[in-house]
Coordinates of N, CA and C in Angstrom, one line a residue:
X861 N 28.8 136.1 178.1 CA 28.9 137.5 177.6 C 30.3 137.9 177.1
X862 N 30.4 138.4 175.9 CA 31.7 138.7 175.4 C 32.1 140.2 175.7
X863 N 33.3 140.4 176.2 CA 33.7 141.7 176.4 C 34.7 142.1 175.3
X864 N 34.5 143.3 174.8 CA 35.3 143.8 173.7 C 35.9 145.2 174.1
X865 N 37.2 145.4 174.0 CA 37.8 146.6 174.3 C 38.6 147.1 173.2
X866 N 38.2 148.3 172.6 CA 38.9 148.8 171.5 C 40.0 149.8 171.9
X867 N 41.0 150.0 171.1 CA 42.0 151.0 171.3 C 42.6 151.4 169.9
X868 N 43.4 152.4 169.9 CA 44.1 152.8 168.7 C 43.5 153.9 167.9
X869 N 42.4 154.4 168.3 CA 41.8 155.6 167.6 C 42.7 156.8 167.7
X870 N 42.3 157.8 166.9 CA 43.1 159.1 167.0 C 42.8 159.9 165.8
X871 N 43.6 160.9 165.6 CA 43.4 161.9 164.5 C 44.5 161.6 163.4
X872 N 44.1 161.7 162.2 CA 45.1 161.4 161.1 C 44.7 162.2 159.9
X873 N 45.7 162.6 159.1 CA 45.4 163.3 157.9 C 44.9 162.4 156.8
X874 N 44.1 163.0 155.9 CA 43.6 162.2 154.7 C 44.8 161.6 154.0
X875 N 44.5 160.3 153.6 CA 45.6 159.6 152.9 C 46.5 158.8 153.9
X876 N 46.3 159.0 155.2 CA 47.1 158.3 156.2 C 46.5 157.0 156.5
X877 N 47.2 156.3 157.5 CA 46.8 155.0 158.0 C 46.7 155.0 159.5
X878 N 45.9 154.0 159.9 CA 45.7 153.8 161.3 C 45.3 152.3 161.6
X879 N 45.7 151.8 162.7 CA 45.4 150.5 163.1 C 44.6 150.5 164.4
X880 N 43.4 149.9 164.4 CA 42.6 149.8 165.6 C 42.8 148.4 166.2
X881 N 42.8 148.3 167.5 CA 42.9 147.0 168.1 C 41.6 146.7 168.9
X882 N 41.3 145.4 169.1 CA 40.1 145.0 169.9 C 40.5 143.8 170.7
X883 N 40.6 143.9 172.0 CA 40.9 142.8 172.8 C 39.6 142.2 173.2
X884 N 39.4 140.8 173.0 CA 38.2 140.2 173.3 C 38.4 139.2 174.4
X885 N 37.3 139.0 175.2 CA 37.3 138.0 176.3 C 37.1 136.6 175.7
X886 N 36.4 136.5 174.6 CA 36.1 135.2 174.0 C 36.0 135.4 172.5
X887 N 36.6 134.6 171.7 CA 36.4 134.7 170.3 C 35.1 134.1 169.8
X888 N 34.5 134.8 168.9 CA 33.2 134.3 168.4 C 33.4 134.0 166.9
X889 N 32.5 133.2 166.4 CA 32.6 132.7 165.0 C 32.6 133.9 164.0
X890 N 31.9 135.0 164.4 CA 31.8 136.1 163.5 C 32.2 137.4 164.3
X891 N 33.3 138.0 163.9 CA 33.7 139.3 164.5 C 34.0 140.3 163.4
X892 N 34.0 141.5 163.8 CA 34.3 142.6 162.9 C 34.2 144.0 163.5
X893 N 34.0 144.9 162.6 CA 33.9 146.3 163.0 C 32.8 147.0 162.4
X894 N 32.2 147.9 163.2 CA 31.1 148.8 162.7 C 31.5 150.2 163.0
X895 N 30.9 151.2 162.4 CA 31.2 152.6 162.7 C 29.9 153.4 162.7
X896 N 30.0 154.5 163.4 CA 28.9 155.4 163.5 C 29.4 156.9 163.4
X897 N 29.0 157.6 162.4 CA 29.3 159.0 162.2 C 28.1 159.8 162.6
X898 N 28.4 161.0 163.1 CA 27.3 161.9 163.5 C 26.3 162.1 162.4
X899 N 25.1 162.0 162.7 CA 24.0 162.2 161.7 C 23.8 161.1 160.7
X900 N 24.6 160.0 160.8 CA 24.5 158.9 159.9 C 24.0 157.6 160.6
X901 N 23.5 156.7 159.8 CA 23.2 155.3 160.4 C 24.5 154.6 160.7
X902 N 24.3 153.6 161.6 CA 25.5 152.7 161.9 C 25.8 152.0 160.6
X903 N 27.0 151.7 160.4 CA 27.5 151.0 159.2 C 28.4 149.9 159.5
X904 N 28.1 148.7 159.0 CA 29.1 147.6 159.2 C 30.2 147.9 158.2
X905 N 31.4 147.8 158.7 CA 32.6 148.1 157.9 C 33.2 146.8 157.4
X906 N 33.3 145.8 158.3 CA 34.0 144.6 157.9 C 33.6 143.5 158.8
X907 N 33.3 142.3 158.3 CA 32.9 141.1 159.1 C 33.7 139.9 158.7
X908 N 34.2 139.2 159.7 CA 35.1 138.1 159.4 C 34.6 136.9 160.1
X909 N 34.5 135.8 159.3 CA 34.1 134.5 159.8 C 35.5 133.9 160.4
X910 N 35.6 133.8 161.7 CA 36.9 133.5 162.2 C 37.3 132.1 162.0
X911 N 36.4 131.2 161.6 CA 36.8 129.8 161.4 C 37.0 129.6 159.9
X912 N 36.1 130.0 159.1 CA 36.2 129.8 157.7 C 37.1 130.9 157.0
X913 N 37.2 132.0 157.6 CA 38.1 133.0 157.1 C 37.4 134.0 156.1
X914 N 36.2 133.7 155.8 CA 35.5 134.6 154.8 C 35.3 136.0 155.4
X915 N 35.6 136.9 154.6 CA 35.5 138.3 155.0 C 34.6 139.1 154.1
X916 N 33.7 139.9 154.7 CA 32.8 140.8 154.0 C 33.2 142.2 154.2
X917 N 33.2 143.0 153.2 CA 33.6 144.4 153.3 C 32.4 145.4 152.9
X918 N 32.3 146.5 153.5 CA 31.4 147.5 153.0 C 32.1 148.1 151.8
X919 N 31.3 148.4 150.8 CA 31.8 149.0 149.5 C 32.7 150.2 149.8
X920 N 32.3 150.9 150.8 CA 33.1 152.2 151.0 C 34.5 152.0 151.5
X921 N 34.8 150.7 151.9 CA 36.2 150.5 152.5 C 36.9 149.4 151.7
X922 N 36.3 148.9 150.7 CA 37.0 147.8 150.0 C 38.3 148.3 149.4
X923 N 39.4 147.5 149.6 CA 40.7 147.9 149.1 C 41.5 148.8 150.0
X924 N 40.8 149.3 151.1 CA 41.5 150.2 152.0 C 41.6 149.6 153.4
X925 N 40.6 148.8 153.8 CA 40.6 148.3 155.2 C 40.7 146.8 155.1
X926 N 41.4 146.3 156.1 CA 41.6 144.8 156.3 C 41.4 144.5 157.8
X927 N 41.1 143.2 158.0 CA 40.9 142.7 159.4 C 41.8 141.5 159.6
X928 N 42.4 141.4 160.8 CA 43.2 140.3 161.1 C 43.0 139.9 162.6
X929 N 43.3 138.7 162.9 CA 43.2 138.2 164.3 C 44.5 137.6 164.8
X930 N 44.8 137.9 166.0 CA 45.9 137.3 166.7 C 45.4 136.4 167.8
X931 N 45.3 135.1 167.6 CA 44.7 134.3 168.6 C 45.5 134.2 169.9
X932 N 46.8 134.4 169.8 CA 47.7 134.3 170.9 C 47.5 135.5 171.8
X933 N 47.0 136.6 171.2 CA 46.8 137.8 172.0 C 45.3 138.1 172.3
X934 N 44.5 137.2 171.8 CA 43.0 137.5 171.9 C 42.6 138.9 171.4
X935 N 43.2 139.2 170.2 CA 43.0 140.5 169.7 C 42.7 140.5 168.2
X936 N 41.8 141.3 167.8 CA 41.5 141.5 166.4 C 41.9 142.9 166.0
X937 N 42.4 143.1 164.8 CA 42.9 144.4 164.3 C 42.1 144.9 163.1
X938 N 41.9 146.2 163.0 CA 41.4 146.8 161.8 C 42.5 147.7 161.2
X939 N 43.0 147.3 160.1 CA 44.0 148.1 159.5 C 43.4 149.0 158.4
X940 N 43.5 150.3 158.6 CA 42.9 151.2 157.7 C 44.0 152.0 157.0
X941 N 43.8 152.1 155.7 CA 44.8 152.9 154.9 C 44.1 153.8 153.9
X942 N 44.8 154.8 153.4 CA 44.2 155.7 152.5 C 42.9 156.3 153.1
X943 N 43.0 156.8 154.3 CA 41.9 157.2 155.0 C 41.3 158.5 154.4
X944 N 40.0 158.7 154.5 CA 39.3 159.8 153.9 C 38.5 160.5 155.0
X945 N 38.2 161.8 154.8 CA 37.4 162.5 155.8 C 36.1 161.8 156.2
X946 N 35.5 161.1 155.2 CA 34.2 160.4 155.4 C 34.4 159.2 156.3
X947 N 35.6 158.8 156.5 CA 35.9 157.7 157.4 C 35.8 158.1 158.9
X948 N 35.7 159.4 159.1 CA 35.6 159.9 160.5 C 34.4 159.3 161.2
X949 N 34.6 158.7 162.3 CA 33.5 158.0 163.0 C 34.0 157.4 164.3
X950 N 33.0 157.0 165.1 CA 33.3 156.1 166.3 C 33.3 154.7 165.7
X951 N 34.4 154.0 166.0 CA 34.5 152.6 165.5 C 34.3 151.7 166.7
X952 N 33.5 150.7 166.4 CA 33.2 149.7 167.5 C 33.6 148.3 167.0
X953 N 34.2 147.6 167.9 CA 34.4 146.2 167.6 C 33.1 145.4 167.9
X954 N 32.8 144.4 167.1 CA 31.6 143.7 167.3 C 31.7 142.2 167.1
X955 N 30.9 141.5 167.8 CA 30.9 140.0 167.7 C 29.5 139.5 167.7
X956 N 29.2 138.6 166.8 CA 27.8 138.1 166.6 C 27.6 136.8 167.4
X957 N 26.4 136.7 168.0 CA 26.1 135.4 168.6 C 26.3 134.2 167.7
X958 N 26.7 133.1 168.2 CA 27.0 132.0 167.4 C 25.8 131.4 166.6
X959 N 24.6 131.7 167.0 CA 23.4 131.2 166.3 C 23.1 131.9 165.0
X960 N 23.8 133.0 164.8 CA 23.4 133.8 163.6 C 24.4 133.8 162.5
X961 N 24.0 134.1 161.3 CA 24.8 134.1 160.1 C 25.8 135.2 160.2
X962 N 27.1 135.0 159.8 CA 28.1 136.0 159.8 C 28.0 136.8 158.5
X963 N 27.5 138.0 158.7 CA 27.5 138.9 157.6 C 27.5 140.4 158.1
X964 N 27.5 141.3 157.2 CA 27.5 142.7 157.6 C 26.2 143.1 158.3
X965 N 25.1 142.5 157.9 CA 23.8 142.9 158.5 C 23.7 142.4 159.9
X966 N 24.2 141.2 160.2 CA 24.2 140.6 161.5 C 25.1 141.5 162.4
X967 N 26.2 141.9 161.9 CA 27.2 142.6 162.7 C 26.6 143.9 163.2
X968 N 25.9 144.6 162.4 CA 25.4 146.0 162.8 C 24.2 145.9 163.6
X969 N 23.6 144.7 163.8 CA 22.4 144.6 164.6 C 22.8 144.2 166.1
X970 N 22.7 145.2 166.9 CA 23.1 145.0 168.3 C 22.3 143.9 169.0
X971 N 21.2 143.6 168.6 CA 20.4 142.6 169.2 C 21.0 141.2 168.9
X972 N 21.8 141.1 168.0 CA 22.4 139.8 167.6 C 23.8 139.6 168.2
X973 N 24.3 140.5 168.9 CA 25.7 140.2 169.5 C 26.1 141.3 170.5
X974 N 27.4 141.5 170.5 CA 28.0 142.4 171.4 C 28.9 143.5 170.7
X975 N 28.9 144.6 171.3 CA 29.8 145.7 170.8 C 30.7 146.2 171.9
X976 N 31.8 146.7 171.6 CA 32.7 147.4 172.6 C 32.2 148.8 172.8
X977 N 33.0 149.6 173.5 CA 32.7 150.9 173.9 C 33.0 151.9 172.7
X978 N 33.9 151.5 171.9 CA 34.2 152.4 170.7 C 35.5 153.1 170.9
X979 N 36.1 153.5 169.7 CA 37.2 154.4 169.7 C 37.1 155.3 168.5
X980 N 37.4 156.6 168.8 CA 37.1 157.6 167.8 C 38.2 157.7 166.8
X981 N 37.9 157.8 165.5 CA 38.8 158.1 164.4 C 38.4 159.4 163.7
X982 N 39.3 160.3 163.6 CA 39.0 161.5 163.0 C 40.0 161.7 161.8
X983 N 39.5 162.0 160.6 CA 40.4 162.2 159.5 C 40.1 163.6 158.9
X984 N 41.2 164.3 158.8 CA 41.0 165.7 158.3 C 41.9 166.0 157.1

């Protein structure tokens, strides 16, 4: 069972930047971030194949969000820039079971992996 602990959420003005951190107990082949806004469906934001390095982005965040991993710290980061009010959401770190394909669809399906408790991001 993978444990994921997010941190770094907060409030920021539109156009600003924020970095979220996710400390993991074990690295999985596919890791990334999803978000959930009130009244909206869960959305996969970014998925990263940690071995091959392939990264998938939601269209809504392309060019603004990036993901990185620090193996020495067992931590993955979500770097967010040019934030918009529509980015306001609870952000969850996610890891997909090794048996499944690494993509945005797998990441957002909680049946296929693990999520953290989430960290709130508010953009005004």
